[in-house]
C-alpha cells in the first residue's frame, strides 16, 4: 500500500474533479433546461399579453362606438322631449287661437246684430212715415214694394243675432 500512496492524492483529485465536473455539467444542463423553460413561458406570456392588448383595443373601439350610440340616443331623447314640448306648446297655442277666434266671431256677430238692428231702426221711421195713412197711396205702394225687393239675405226679420255663415 505504501507504493500506492504517492498516487492516491492525484487519483483522489482526479476523481473529485471528475465528480465535480459531472455534477457541474448536470447542474448546468438542468439550469439551461429551466432557463429555456422560463424563456418559453416568458414568450407565451408576451403573446398572451399582446392578445389581451389587442382585445382591449377592440373593446375600447366598441366602447367608443357605444358611447357615440349613447350620445346619439341622448340626442334623440332630447329632440323627442323638445318635439313633445313643442307639440304641447303648439296645442296650447292652437287652443288659445281657437278661443280667440270664437271670441272674435261672437263679437263680430254681436256687431253685425247691432248694426242690423241699427239699420232696421234707421229704416223703420222713414218707411213708417212715408207709408203712413196720411201719405199718398201710390207712394206707399212703391215704398213697400222697394223695401220688399231691396232686402238682402243679410237683413233678418227677427231680432236674433245673425251668424257669420249667412254672410259668407
PDB file of C-alpha atoms in Angstrom:
ATOM      1  CA  UNK A   1       0.000   0.000   0.000  1.00  0.00           C
ATOM      2  CA  UNK A   2       2.820   2.213   0.514  1.00  0.00           C
ATOM      3  CA  UNK A   3       3.541   2.105  -3.125  1.00  0.00           C
ATOM      4  CA  UNK A   4       0.128   3.476  -3.986  1.00  0.00           C
ATOM      5  CA  UNK A   5       0.271   6.269  -1.520  1.00  0.00           C
ATOM      6  CA  UNK A   6       2.073   8.773  -3.717  1.00  0.00           C
ATOM      7  CA  UNK A   7      -0.512   8.122  -6.429  1.00  0.00           C
ATOM      8  CA  UNK A   8      -3.528   8.270  -4.135  1.00  0.00           C
ATOM      9  CA  UNK A   9      -3.690  12.007  -3.821  1.00  0.00           C
ATOM     10  CA  UNK A  10      -3.714  12.682  -7.566  1.00  0.00           C
ATOM     11  CA  UNK A  11      -6.234   9.872  -8.116  1.00  0.00           C
ATOM     12  CA  UNK A  12      -8.474  11.333  -5.441  1.00  0.00           C
ATOM     13  CA  UNK A  13      -8.012  14.737  -7.004  1.00  0.00           C
ATOM     14  CA  UNK A  14      -8.783  13.457 -10.465  1.00  0.00           C
ATOM     15  CA  UNK A  15     -11.795  11.512  -9.186  1.00  0.00           C
ATOM     16  CA  UNK A  16     -13.014  14.511  -7.206  1.00  0.00           C
ATOM     17  CA  UNK A  17     -12.538  16.771 -10.206  1.00  0.00           C
ATOM     18  CA  UNK A  18     -14.393  14.327 -12.432  1.00  0.00           C
ATOM     19  CA  UNK A  19     -17.267  14.114  -9.957  1.00  0.00           C
ATOM     20  CA  UNK A  20     -17.344  17.868  -9.657  1.00  0.00           C
ATOM     21  CA  UNK A  21     -17.206  18.267 -13.428  1.00  0.00           C
ATOM     22  CA  UNK A  22     -20.056  15.765 -13.957  1.00  0.00           C
ATOM     23  CA  UNK A  23     -22.065  17.408 -11.174  1.00  0.00           C
ATOM     24  CA  UNK A  24     -21.445  20.889 -12.564  1.00  0.00           C
ATOM     25  CA  UNK A  25     -22.274  19.665 -16.060  1.00  0.00           C
ATOM     26  CA  UNK A  26     -25.512  18.127 -14.804  1.00  0.00           C
ATOM     27  CA  UNK A  27     -26.400  21.289 -12.831  1.00  0.00           C
ATOM     28  CA  UNK A  28     -25.577  23.392 -15.911  1.00  0.00           C
ATOM     29  CA  UNK A  29     -27.836  21.269 -18.105  1.00  0.00           C
ATOM     30  CA  UNK A  30     -30.650  21.460 -15.530  1.00  0.00           C
ATOM     31  CA  UNK A  31     -30.210  25.227 -15.242  1.00  0.00           C
ATOM     32  CA  UNK A  32     -30.104  25.576 -19.015  1.00  0.00           C
ATOM     33  CA  UNK A  33     -33.264  23.480 -19.335  1.00  0.00           C
ATOM     34  CA  UNK A  34     -35.010  25.552 -16.636  1.00  0.00           C
ATOM     35  CA  UNK A  35     -33.817  28.754 -18.295  1.00  0.00           C
ATOM     36  CA  UNK A  36     -35.190  27.598 -21.658  1.00  0.00           C
ATOM     37  CA  UNK A  37     -38.499  26.709 -19.992  1.00  0.00           C
ATOM     38  CA  UNK A  38     -38.647  30.139 -18.329  1.00  0.00           C
ATOM     39  CA  UNK A  39     -37.810  31.783 -21.653  1.00  0.00           C
ATOM     40  CA  UNK A  40     -40.598  29.825 -23.370  1.00  0.00           C
ATOM     41  CA  UNK A  41     -43.030  30.794 -20.599  1.00  0.00           C
ATOM     42  CA  UNK A  42     -41.983  34.427 -20.970  1.00  0.00           C
ATOM     43  CA  UNK A  43     -42.637  34.255 -24.732  1.00  0.00           C
ATOM     44  CA  UNK A  44     -46.019  32.643 -24.122  1.00  0.00           C
ATOM     45  CA  UNK A  45     -46.856  35.343 -21.580  1.00  0.00           C
ATOM     46  CA  UNK A  46     -45.745  38.033 -24.059  1.00  0.00           C
ATOM     47  CA  UNK A  47     -48.008  36.557 -26.746  1.00  0.00           C
ATOM     48  CA  UNK A  48     -50.871  36.344 -24.229  1.00  0.00           C
ATOM     49  CA  UNK A  49     -50.294  39.975 -23.164  1.00  0.00           C
ATOM     50  CA  UNK A  50     -50.270  41.056 -26.830  1.00  0.00           C
ATOM     51  CA  UNK A  51     -53.576  39.223 -27.427  1.00  0.00           C
ATOM     52  CA  UNK A  52     -55.047  40.861 -24.328  1.00  0.00           C
ATOM     53  CA  UNK A  53     -53.871  44.270 -25.570  1.00  0.00           C
ATOM     54  CA  UNK A  54     -55.494  43.616 -28.946  1.00  0.00           C
ATOM     55  CA  UNK A  55     -58.726  42.579 -27.229  1.00  0.00           C
ATOM     56  CA  UNK A  56     -58.502  45.684 -25.033  1.00  0.00           C
ATOM     57  CA  UNK A  57     -58.124  47.899 -28.111  1.00  0.00           C
ATOM     58  CA  UNK A  58     -61.078  46.169 -29.763  1.00  0.00           C
ATOM     59  CA  UNK A  59     -63.108  46.602 -26.588  1.00  0.00           C
ATOM     60  CA  UNK A  60     -62.114  50.270 -26.416  1.00  0.00           C
ATOM     61  CA  UNK A  61     -63.197  50.773 -30.033  1.00  0.00           C
ATOM     62  CA  UNK A  62     -66.516  49.075 -29.299  1.00  0.00           C
ATOM     63  CA  UNK A  63     -66.885  51.171 -26.152  1.00  0.00           C
ATOM     64  CA  UNK A  64     -66.204  54.314 -28.172  1.00  0.00           C
ATOM     65  CA  UNK A  65     -68.861  53.264 -30.697  1.00  0.00           C
ATOM     66  CA  UNK A  66     -71.245  52.520 -27.836  1.00  0.00           C
ATOM     67  CA  UNK A  67     -70.546  55.948 -26.358  1.00  0.00           C
ATOM     68  CA  UNK A  68     -71.333  57.532 -29.734  1.00  0.00           C
ATOM     69  CA  UNK A  69     -74.534  55.490 -29.908  1.00  0.00           C
ATOM     70  CA  UNK A  70     -75.413  56.592 -26.378  1.00  0.00           C
ATOM     71  CA  UNK A  71     -74.748  60.209 -27.356  1.00  0.00           C
ATOM     72  CA  UNK A  72     -76.948  59.744 -30.419  1.00  0.00           C
ATOM     73  CA  UNK A  73     -79.671  58.202 -28.259  1.00  0.00           C
ATOM     74  CA  UNK A  74     -79.403  61.036 -25.756  1.00  0.00           C
ATOM     75  CA  UNK A  75     -79.656  63.500 -28.615  1.00  0.00           C
ATOM     76  CA  UNK A  76     -82.694  61.653 -29.945  1.00  0.00           C
ATOM     77  CA  UNK A  77     -84.290  61.627 -26.496  1.00  0.00           C
ATOM     78  CA  UNK A  78     -83.572  65.322 -26.107  1.00  0.00           C
ATOM     79  CA  UNK A  79     -85.018  66.004 -29.561  1.00  0.00           C
ATOM     80  CA  UNK A  80     -88.047  63.884 -28.711  1.00  0.00           C
ATOM     81  CA  UNK A  81     -88.548  65.852 -25.487  1.00  0.00           C
ATOM     82  CA  UNK A  82     -88.198  69.115 -27.421  1.00  0.00           C
ATOM     83  CA  UNK A  83     -90.677  67.814 -30.015  1.00  0.00           C
ATOM     84  CA  UNK A  84     -93.148  66.793 -27.308  1.00  0.00           C
ATOM     85  CA  UNK A  85     -92.699  70.147 -25.577  1.00  0.00           C
ATOM     86  CA  UNK A  86     -93.176  71.906 -28.912  1.00  0.00           C
ATOM     87  CA  UNK A  87     -96.269  69.842 -29.659  1.00  0.00           C
ATOM     88  CA  UNK A  88     -97.796  70.672 -26.290  1.00  0.00           C
ATOM     89  CA  UNK A  89     -96.996  74.359 -26.750  1.00  0.00           C
ATOM     90  CA  UNK A  90     -98.421  74.192 -30.273  1.00  0.00           C
ATOM     91  CA  UNK A  91    -101.573  72.540 -28.946  1.00  0.00           C
ATOM     92  CA  UNK A  92    -101.864  75.267 -26.310  1.00  0.00           C
ATOM     93  CA  UNK A  93    -101.355  77.945 -28.973  1.00  0.00           C
ATOM     94  CA  UNK A  94    -103.949  76.330 -31.254  1.00  0.00           C
ATOM     95  CA  UNK A  95    -106.402  76.114 -28.372  1.00  0.00           C
ATOM     96  CA  UNK A  96    -105.759  79.755 -27.490  1.00  0.00           C
ATOM     97  CA  UNK A  97    -106.201  80.782 -31.129  1.00  0.00           C
ATOM     98  CA  UNK A  98    -109.436  78.801 -31.386  1.00  0.00           C
ATOM     99  CA  UNK A  99    -110.757  80.529 -28.295  1.00  0.00           C
ATOM    100  CA  UNK A 100    -109.702  83.910 -29.662  1.00  0.00           C
ATOM    101  CA  UNK A 101    -111.376  83.139 -32.997  1.00  0.00           C
ATOM    102  CA  UNK A 102    -114.561  82.137 -31.173  1.00  0.00           C
ATOM    103  CA  UNK A 103    -114.433  85.334 -29.127  1.00  0.00           C
ATOM    104  CA  UNK A 104    -113.818  87.435 -32.234  1.00  0.00           C
ATOM    105  CA  UNK A 105    -116.598  85.571 -34.047  1.00  0.00           C
ATOM    106  CA  UNK A 106    -119.006  86.241 -31.175  1.00  0.00           C
ATOM    107  CA  UNK A 107    -118.003  89.911 -31.102  1.00  0.00           C
ATOM    108  CA  UNK A 108    -118.408  90.141 -34.866  1.00  0.00           C
ATOM    109  CA  UNK A 109    -121.847  88.527 -34.664  1.00  0.00           C
ATOM    110  CA  UNK A 110    -122.809  90.974 -31.927  1.00  0.00           C
ATOM    111  CA  UNK A 111    -121.555  93.879 -34.009  1.00  0.00           C
ATOM    112  CA  UNK A 112    -123.434  92.604 -37.049  1.00  0.00           C
ATOM    113  CA  UNK A 113    -126.592  92.143 -34.993  1.00  0.00           C
ATOM    114  CA  UNK A 114    -126.193  95.630 -33.528  1.00  0.00           C
ATOM    115  CA  UNK A 115    -125.607  97.186 -36.954  1.00  0.00           C
ATOM    116  CA  UNK A 116    -128.527  95.177 -38.321  1.00  0.00           C
ATOM    117  CA  UNK A 117    -130.745  96.465 -35.539  1.00  0.00           C
ATOM    118  CA  UNK A 118    -129.461  99.973 -36.067  1.00  0.00           C
ATOM    119  CA  UNK A 119    -130.132  99.654 -39.804  1.00  0.00           C
ATOM    120  CA  UNK A 120    -133.638  98.442 -39.071  1.00  0.00           C
ATOM    121  CA  UNK A 121    -134.218 101.327 -36.696  1.00  0.00           C
ATOM    122  CA  UNK A 122    -132.996 103.868 -39.237  1.00  0.00           C
ATOM    123  CA  UNK A 123    -135.167 102.356 -41.997  1.00  0.00           C
ATOM    124  CA  UNK A 124    -138.159 101.944 -39.780  1.00  0.00           C
ATOM    125  CA  UNK A 125    -139.090 105.602 -39.180  1.00  0.00           C
ATOM    126  CA  UNK A 126    -138.670 106.516 -42.850  1.00  0.00           C
ATOM    127  CA  UNK A 127    -140.739 103.625 -44.021  1.00  0.00           C
ATOM    128  CA  UNK A 128    -143.425 104.253 -41.423  1.00  0.00           C
ATOM    129  CA  UNK A 129    -143.580 107.973 -42.076  1.00  0.00           C
ATOM    130  CA  UNK A 130    -143.795 107.501 -45.833  1.00  0.00           C
ATOM    131  CA  UNK A 131    -146.260 104.662 -45.576  1.00  0.00           C
ATOM    132  CA  UNK A 132    -148.390 106.353 -43.018  1.00  0.00           C
ATOM    133  CA  UNK A 133    -152.096 106.580 -43.791  1.00  0.00           C
ATOM    134  CA  UNK A 134    -151.669 110.294 -44.491  1.00  0.00           C
ATOM    135  CA  UNK A 135    -149.218 109.868 -47.386  1.00  0.00           C
ATOM    136  CA  UNK A 136    -150.484 109.295 -50.918  1.00  0.00           C
ATOM    137  CA  UNK A 137    -151.360 105.682 -51.770  1.00  0.00           C
ATOM    138  CA  UNK A 138    -149.115 105.269 -54.842  1.00  0.00           C
ATOM    139  CA  UNK A 139    -146.108 106.415 -52.793  1.00  0.00           C
ATOM    140  CA  UNK A 140    -146.933 103.929 -50.004  1.00  0.00           C
ATOM    141  CA  UNK A 141    -147.192 101.085 -52.515  1.00  0.00           C
ATOM    142  CA  UNK A 142    -143.891 101.978 -54.203  1.00  0.00           C
ATOM    143  CA  UNK A 143    -142.011 102.206 -50.893  1.00  0.00           C
ATOM    144  CA  UNK A 144    -143.368  98.908 -49.621  1.00  0.00           C
ATOM    145  CA  UNK A 145    -142.505  97.174 -52.926  1.00  0.00           C
ATOM    146  CA  UNK A 146    -138.975  98.649 -52.912  1.00  0.00           C
ATOM    147  CA  UNK A 147    -138.403  97.659 -49.329  1.00  0.00           C
ATOM    148  CA  UNK A 148    -139.521  94.077 -50.020  1.00  0.00           C
ATOM    149  CA  UNK A 149    -137.359  93.765 -53.125  1.00  0.00           C
ATOM    150  CA  UNK A 150    -134.353  95.589 -51.731  1.00  0.00           C
ATOM    151  CA  UNK A 151    -133.938  93.359 -48.730  1.00  0.00           C
ATOM    152  CA  UNK A 152    -130.737  91.356 -48.921  1.00  0.00           C
ATOM    153  CA  UNK A 153    -130.232  87.962 -47.301  1.00  0.00           C
ATOM    154  CA  UNK A 154    -128.364  89.803 -44.541  1.00  0.00           C
ATOM    155  CA  UNK A 155    -131.495  91.647 -43.474  1.00  0.00           C
ATOM    156  CA  UNK A 156    -133.171  89.500 -40.898  1.00  0.00           C
ATOM    157  CA  UNK A 157    -136.795  89.948 -39.942  1.00  0.00           C
ATOM    158  CA  UNK A 158    -136.419  88.712 -36.335  1.00  0.00           C
ATOM    159  CA  UNK A 159    -134.319  90.202 -33.539  1.00  0.00           C
ATOM    160  CA  UNK A 160    -131.999  87.138 -33.373  1.00  0.00           C
ATOM    161  CA  UNK A 161    -128.268  87.678 -33.998  1.00  0.00           C
ATOM    162  CA  UNK A 162    -127.169  86.675 -37.432  1.00  0.00           C
ATOM    163  CA  UNK A 163    -124.447  84.042 -37.689  1.00  0.00           C
ATOM    164  CA  UNK A 164    -121.327  84.540 -39.738  1.00  0.00           C
ATOM    165  CA  UNK A 165    -122.197  81.688 -42.039  1.00  0.00           C
ATOM    166  CA  UNK A 166    -125.123  83.578 -43.512  1.00  0.00           C
ATOM    167  CA  UNK A 167    -122.781  86.297 -44.701  1.00  0.00           C
ATOM    168  CA  UNK A 168    -120.158  84.047 -46.294  1.00  0.00           C
TER     169      UNK A 168
END
